[in-house]
Short mmCIF file of C-alpha atoms and ligand atoms in Angstrom, two decimals:
data_model
loop_
_atom_site.label_atom_id
_atom_site.label_comp_id
_atom_site.label_asym_id
_atom_site.label_seq_id
_atom_site.Cartn_x
_atom_site.Cartn_y
_atom_site.Cartn_z
CA MET A 62 5.68 20.28 -41.30
CA THR A 63 8.47 22.83 -40.76
CA ALA A 64 7.78 26.63 -41.23
CA PHE A 65 9.50 26.65 -44.52
CA GLU A 66 7.10 23.86 -45.71
CA THR A 67 4.02 25.65 -44.72
CA PRO A 68 1.74 26.35 -47.81
CA PRO A 69 1.86 30.15 -48.55
CA PHE A 70 -1.27 31.59 -49.87
CA ALA A 71 -4.59 29.78 -50.13
CA GLY A 72 -5.80 29.70 -53.59
CA ALA A 73 -2.39 28.95 -55.27
CA SER A 74 -2.65 26.16 -57.59
CA PRO A 75 -1.08 22.68 -56.64
CA SER A 76 0.28 22.17 -60.05
CA GLU A 77 2.20 25.48 -59.74
CA GLY A 78 3.38 24.58 -56.24
CA ALA A 79 5.02 21.46 -57.14
CA ALA A 80 7.70 23.14 -59.19
CA ALA A 81 7.63 26.58 -57.76
CA PRO A 82 10.83 27.62 -55.86
CA LEU A 83 10.48 28.62 -52.21
CA HIS A 84 12.91 31.46 -52.30
CA VAL A 85 13.39 33.68 -55.32
CA ALA A 86 16.07 36.43 -55.51
CA VAL A 87 15.99 39.18 -58.20
CA VAL A 88 18.77 41.55 -59.36
CA MET A 89 16.57 44.40 -60.34
CA ASP A 90 18.51 45.79 -63.26
CA GLY A 91 17.87 47.78 -66.32
CA ASN A 92 16.24 50.93 -64.93
CA GLY A 93 18.79 53.36 -66.66
CA ARG A 94 18.62 51.62 -70.01
CA TRP A 95 14.85 51.62 -69.79
CA ALA A 96 14.91 55.39 -69.19
CA LYS A 97 17.39 56.08 -71.89
CA GLN A 98 15.42 54.34 -74.51
CA ARG A 99 12.54 56.64 -73.77
CA GLY A 100 14.72 59.77 -73.56
CA LEU A 101 13.91 60.15 -69.92
CA PRO A 102 16.19 60.87 -66.93
CA ARG A 103 17.61 57.87 -65.12
CA SER A 104 15.51 58.78 -62.03
CA LEU A 105 12.33 57.98 -63.83
CA GLY A 106 13.67 54.60 -64.67
CA HIS A 107 14.20 54.09 -60.99
CA SER A 108 10.72 55.14 -60.12
CA ALA A 109 9.32 52.80 -62.70
CA GLY A 110 11.61 50.12 -61.22
CA VAL A 111 9.74 50.67 -57.86
CA GLU A 112 6.38 49.90 -59.71
CA ALA A 113 7.87 46.79 -61.06
CA LEU A 114 8.91 45.75 -57.53
CA LYS A 115 5.49 46.38 -56.44
CA ARG A 116 3.98 44.13 -59.21
CA THR A 117 6.48 41.42 -58.47
CA VAL A 118 5.83 41.56 -54.68
CA GLU A 119 2.08 41.01 -55.43
CA ALA A 120 2.61 38.36 -57.98
CA ALA A 121 5.11 36.14 -55.86
CA PRO A 122 2.78 34.79 -53.40
CA ARG A 123 0.28 33.81 -56.18
CA LEU A 124 3.03 31.64 -57.73
CA ASN A 125 3.68 30.03 -54.47
CA ILE A 126 6.88 31.86 -53.79
CA ARG A 127 7.41 32.36 -50.05
CA TRP A 128 10.60 34.33 -49.84
CA LEU A 129 11.61 37.24 -52.18
CA THR A 130 14.92 38.92 -51.88
CA VAL A 131 15.63 41.87 -54.17
CA PHE A 132 18.75 43.77 -54.86
CA GLY A 133 18.01 47.39 -54.52
CA PHE A 134 21.36 49.17 -53.93
CA SER A 135 24.82 47.63 -53.88
CA THR A 136 27.89 48.54 -51.93
CA GLU A 137 29.46 49.38 -55.36
CA ASN A 138 26.55 51.76 -56.52
CA TRP A 139 27.95 54.54 -54.21
CA SER A 140 30.42 55.01 -57.28
CA ARG A 141 27.47 56.54 -59.27
CA PRO A 142 27.03 60.31 -59.51
CA ALA A 143 26.00 61.82 -56.14
CA ALA A 144 22.59 62.89 -57.68
CA GLU A 145 21.68 59.43 -58.75
CA VAL A 146 22.69 58.00 -55.42
CA ALA A 147 20.38 60.47 -53.66
CA GLU A 148 17.62 59.43 -55.98
CA LEU A 149 18.29 55.68 -55.09
CA MET A 150 18.41 56.58 -51.42
CA ALA A 151 14.87 58.03 -51.77
CA LEU A 152 13.44 55.02 -53.14
CA PRO A 153 12.94 52.90 -50.05
CA LYS A 154 11.07 55.95 -48.28
CA ARG A 155 8.72 56.23 -51.25
CA TYR A 156 8.18 52.53 -51.29
CA PHE A 157 7.45 52.07 -47.50
CA GLU A 158 5.41 55.09 -47.35
CA THR A 159 3.05 53.93 -49.93
CA ASP A 160 3.20 50.23 -49.30
CA ILE A 161 4.08 49.35 -45.73
CA ALA A 162 0.72 49.44 -44.34
CA ARG A 163 -0.69 47.14 -47.06
CA LEU A 164 2.46 44.80 -46.88
CA ASP A 165 1.83 44.47 -43.02
CA ARG A 166 -1.98 43.80 -43.49
CA GLU A 167 -1.11 41.08 -46.03
CA GLY A 168 1.20 39.38 -43.63
CA VAL A 169 4.60 40.27 -45.20
CA ARG A 170 7.61 40.39 -43.13
CA VAL A 171 10.07 43.02 -44.57
CA ARG A 172 13.77 42.82 -43.91
CA VAL A 173 16.33 45.13 -45.23
CA ILE A 174 19.66 43.37 -45.44
CA GLY A 175 22.96 45.38 -45.97
CA ARG A 176 25.06 47.94 -44.21
CA ARG A 177 23.61 50.61 -42.12
CA GLU A 178 26.58 52.79 -42.39
CA GLY A 179 26.30 55.41 -44.99
CA LEU A 180 22.44 55.51 -44.75
CA SER A 181 20.79 58.65 -43.51
CA SER A 182 19.46 58.48 -39.93
CA GLU A 183 16.21 59.05 -41.40
CA LEU A 184 16.35 56.07 -43.62
CA VAL A 185 17.71 53.82 -40.86
CA ARG A 186 14.77 54.84 -38.66
CA LEU A 187 12.35 54.00 -41.45
CA VAL A 188 13.91 50.78 -42.08
CA ASP A 189 13.77 49.83 -38.45
CA ASP A 190 10.27 50.75 -38.12
CA ALA A 191 9.31 48.73 -41.18
CA GLN A 192 11.05 45.76 -39.82
CA ALA A 193 9.67 46.21 -36.30
CA ARG A 194 6.20 46.62 -37.57
CA THR A 195 6.19 43.39 -39.75
CA GLU A 196 8.30 41.15 -37.64
CA ARG A 197 5.64 38.93 -36.55
CA ASN A 198 4.36 38.35 -39.99
CA ASP A 199 5.45 35.18 -41.84
CA ARG A 200 2.90 34.72 -44.72
CA PHE A 201 5.51 36.05 -47.06
CA HIS A 202 9.06 37.26 -46.40
CA LEU A 203 10.45 40.20 -48.62
CA ASN A 204 14.29 40.86 -48.10
CA ILE A 205 15.39 44.03 -49.42
CA ALA A 206 19.12 44.19 -50.19
CA PHE A 207 20.19 47.84 -49.77
CA ASN A 208 23.63 49.07 -49.34
CA TYR A 209 24.34 45.31 -49.66
CA GLY A 210 27.12 43.53 -51.18
CA GLY A 211 27.99 39.79 -50.76
CA GLN A 212 31.80 40.40 -50.26
CA ALA A 213 30.93 43.05 -47.72
CA ASP A 214 28.48 40.72 -45.93
CA ILE A 215 30.98 37.94 -45.67
CA THR A 216 33.75 40.20 -44.50
CA ASP A 217 31.61 41.61 -41.76
CA ALA A 218 30.61 38.15 -40.71
CA VAL A 219 34.41 36.93 -40.59
CA ARG A 220 35.28 40.16 -38.66
CA ARG A 221 32.63 39.51 -36.20
CA PHE A 222 33.63 35.71 -35.89
CA ALA A 223 37.31 37.04 -35.32
CA GLU A 224 36.25 39.43 -32.67
CA ASP A 225 34.20 36.54 -30.89
CA VAL A 226 37.36 34.33 -30.88
CA ALA A 227 39.67 37.31 -29.87
CA ALA A 228 37.21 37.90 -26.88
CA GLY A 229 37.20 34.13 -26.05
CA ARG A 230 33.50 33.69 -26.75
CA CYS A 231 34.16 30.96 -29.27
CA LYS A 232 37.08 28.97 -30.88
CA PRO A 233 38.31 28.69 -34.50
CA GLN A 234 37.15 25.08 -34.71
CA ASP A 235 33.48 26.13 -33.73
CA LEU A 236 33.22 27.52 -37.40
CA ASP A 237 31.41 25.33 -39.86
CA GLU A 238 29.11 26.18 -42.78
CA ARG A 239 26.05 26.38 -40.47
CA LEU A 240 27.50 28.78 -38.16
CA PHE A 241 28.98 31.10 -40.99
CA GLY A 242 25.52 31.09 -42.65
CA SER A 243 24.04 32.28 -39.37
CA LEU A 244 26.50 35.17 -39.18
CA LEU A 245 25.40 36.50 -42.58
CA ALA A 246 22.64 39.33 -43.17
CA THR A 247 20.37 36.57 -44.69
CA SER A 248 20.32 34.41 -41.51
CA GLY A 249 17.00 33.17 -40.98
CA SER A 250 16.14 32.87 -44.70
CA PRO A 251 16.55 29.69 -46.65
CA PRO A 252 19.16 29.97 -49.52
CA PRO A 253 17.53 31.18 -52.71
CA ASP A 254 16.44 28.32 -55.08
CA LEU A 255 16.32 30.72 -58.02
CA ILE A 256 18.20 33.89 -58.66
CA VAL A 257 16.68 35.87 -61.63
CA ARG A 258 18.48 38.74 -63.36
CA PRO A 259 16.67 40.82 -66.05
CA SER A 260 18.20 43.42 -68.28
CA GLY A 261 20.27 40.85 -70.24
CA GLU A 262 23.50 41.04 -67.98
CA GLN A 263 24.60 37.60 -66.93
CA ARG A 264 26.58 38.06 -63.78
CA LEU A 265 25.84 38.13 -60.00
CA SER A 266 27.23 41.41 -59.34
CA ASN A 267 28.08 40.60 -55.76
CA PHE A 268 24.66 39.47 -54.92
CA LEU A 269 24.19 36.46 -52.34
CA LEU A 270 27.73 35.16 -53.03
CA TRP A 271 27.62 32.53 -50.22
CA GLU A 272 23.92 31.92 -50.49
CA ALA A 273 23.84 31.38 -54.33
CA ALA A 274 25.89 28.16 -53.92
CA TYR A 275 23.03 25.85 -55.28
CA ALA A 276 20.68 28.42 -56.79
CA GLU A 277 19.49 28.10 -60.26
CA LEU A 278 20.15 31.18 -62.38
CA VAL A 279 17.82 32.58 -64.88
CA PHE A 280 18.60 35.68 -67.19
CA GLN A 281 15.87 37.38 -68.85
CA ASP A 282 16.00 39.79 -71.80
CA VAL A 283 13.62 42.40 -70.13
CA LEU A 284 14.53 45.71 -68.41
CA TRP A 285 13.36 45.66 -64.83
CA PRO A 286 10.68 48.38 -65.21
CA ASP A 287 8.91 46.14 -67.67
CA TYR A 288 8.98 43.21 -65.37
CA GLY A 289 5.73 41.67 -64.19
CA GLU A 290 3.96 38.50 -63.33
CA GLN A 291 4.41 36.97 -66.79
CA HIS A 292 8.15 37.36 -66.69
CA LEU A 293 8.17 35.73 -63.24
CA ARG A 294 6.19 32.87 -64.46
CA GLU A 295 8.61 32.48 -67.36
CA ALA A 296 11.53 32.35 -64.97
CA LEU A 297 9.58 29.66 -62.88
CA THR A 298 8.99 27.55 -65.99
CA GLN A 299 12.77 27.62 -66.71
CA PHE A 300 13.48 26.75 -63.02
CA ALA A 301 10.97 23.83 -63.20
CA ALA A 302 12.77 22.26 -66.08
CA ARG A 303 16.22 22.35 -63.98
CA ASP A 304 17.61 19.13 -62.61
CA ARG A 305 18.98 20.09 -59.12
CA ARG A 306 21.48 17.62 -57.83
CA TYR A 307 23.39 19.55 -55.25
CA GLY A 308 26.50 17.64 -56.25
CA ALA A 309 24.88 14.25 -56.05
CA ILE A 310 23.88 12.12 -59.14
CA ALA A 311 20.26 11.86 -60.42
CA ALA A 312 18.29 9.19 -58.73
CA ASP A 313 17.81 7.11 -61.89
CA ASN A 314 21.64 6.81 -62.06
CA VAL A 315 22.16 5.43 -58.59
CA LEU A 316 21.28 1.77 -59.77
CA ALA A 317 23.18 2.05 -62.98
CA THR A 318 26.50 2.79 -61.19
CA GLY A 319 25.66 0.39 -58.33
C1 LIG B 31 18.98 49.06 -61.59
O1 LIG B 31 19.18 49.57 -62.69
C2 LIG B 31 19.12 49.93 -60.30
C3 LIG B 31 20.30 49.82 -59.51
C4 LIG B 31 21.26 48.99 -59.79
C5 LIG B 31 20.36 50.74 -58.36
P1 LIG B 31 20.43 50.28 -63.25
O2 LIG B 31 20.45 51.76 -62.72
O3 LIG B 31 21.65 49.45 -62.86
O4 LIG B 31 20.07 50.40 -64.89
P2 LIG B 31 21.19 50.18 -66.08
O5 LIG B 31 21.95 48.92 -65.76
O6 LIG B 31 21.88 51.40 -66.16
O7 LIG B 31 20.24 49.97 -67.28
MG1 LIG B 32 22.55 48.02 -63.94
#
């Protein structure tokens, strides 16, 4: 049994396990609209979004999910007003301060994927500490995409490969999909089986562009601050009804076509 096949949490029901995806990625979207609907400042929408993240991180292992990657801040979110950017920058600190000890105790490995440039030195230190503290855990994997963009990540990987070639450390013909995947920020995580986007928007918004190649996509009409276990269950139900063929044909078609 490989590490990826290890059953996650004792007590998860086998019937759920059969259809449950291993790696779920979530575009946490709709905080601003949630706040607006209530006549609240957007910052309170983001705070409520952190609570939804906590609920989702707790629910995921119960649903046999082993990897969860969440989109917290994109390389394009810098174009928001400075005050909102500052509020978003403060969220990981708040989340780690209240939750990192419990995450560690529960065997969660936390990784923050994205560019470090642009983050305050305090935030970088906090992220490094959270990662170092949890790096030996492997019961559940939480990847937080922060200052992350799929195009930025691919560009950074290409640049690093080009530098290696220029320095004579490898040759252009060494590059294949496996090597390229290992140069990305998600290296070490299996590709997402399911990408979920609440809030009604139906796009990837630069999330996991390479890794999404064969992910199933589920869009849900709920704003992220309202998200909880029931919505995740519904997404998994949709996922379970999908026929994943990875470019091949369904097994029951093989005989028919000879
Ligand atoms: C998600 O909520 C938080 C981030 C993208 C950082 P939004 O802030 O995008 O909320 P809407 O889309 O304006 O409702
Ligand atoms: Mg949005």
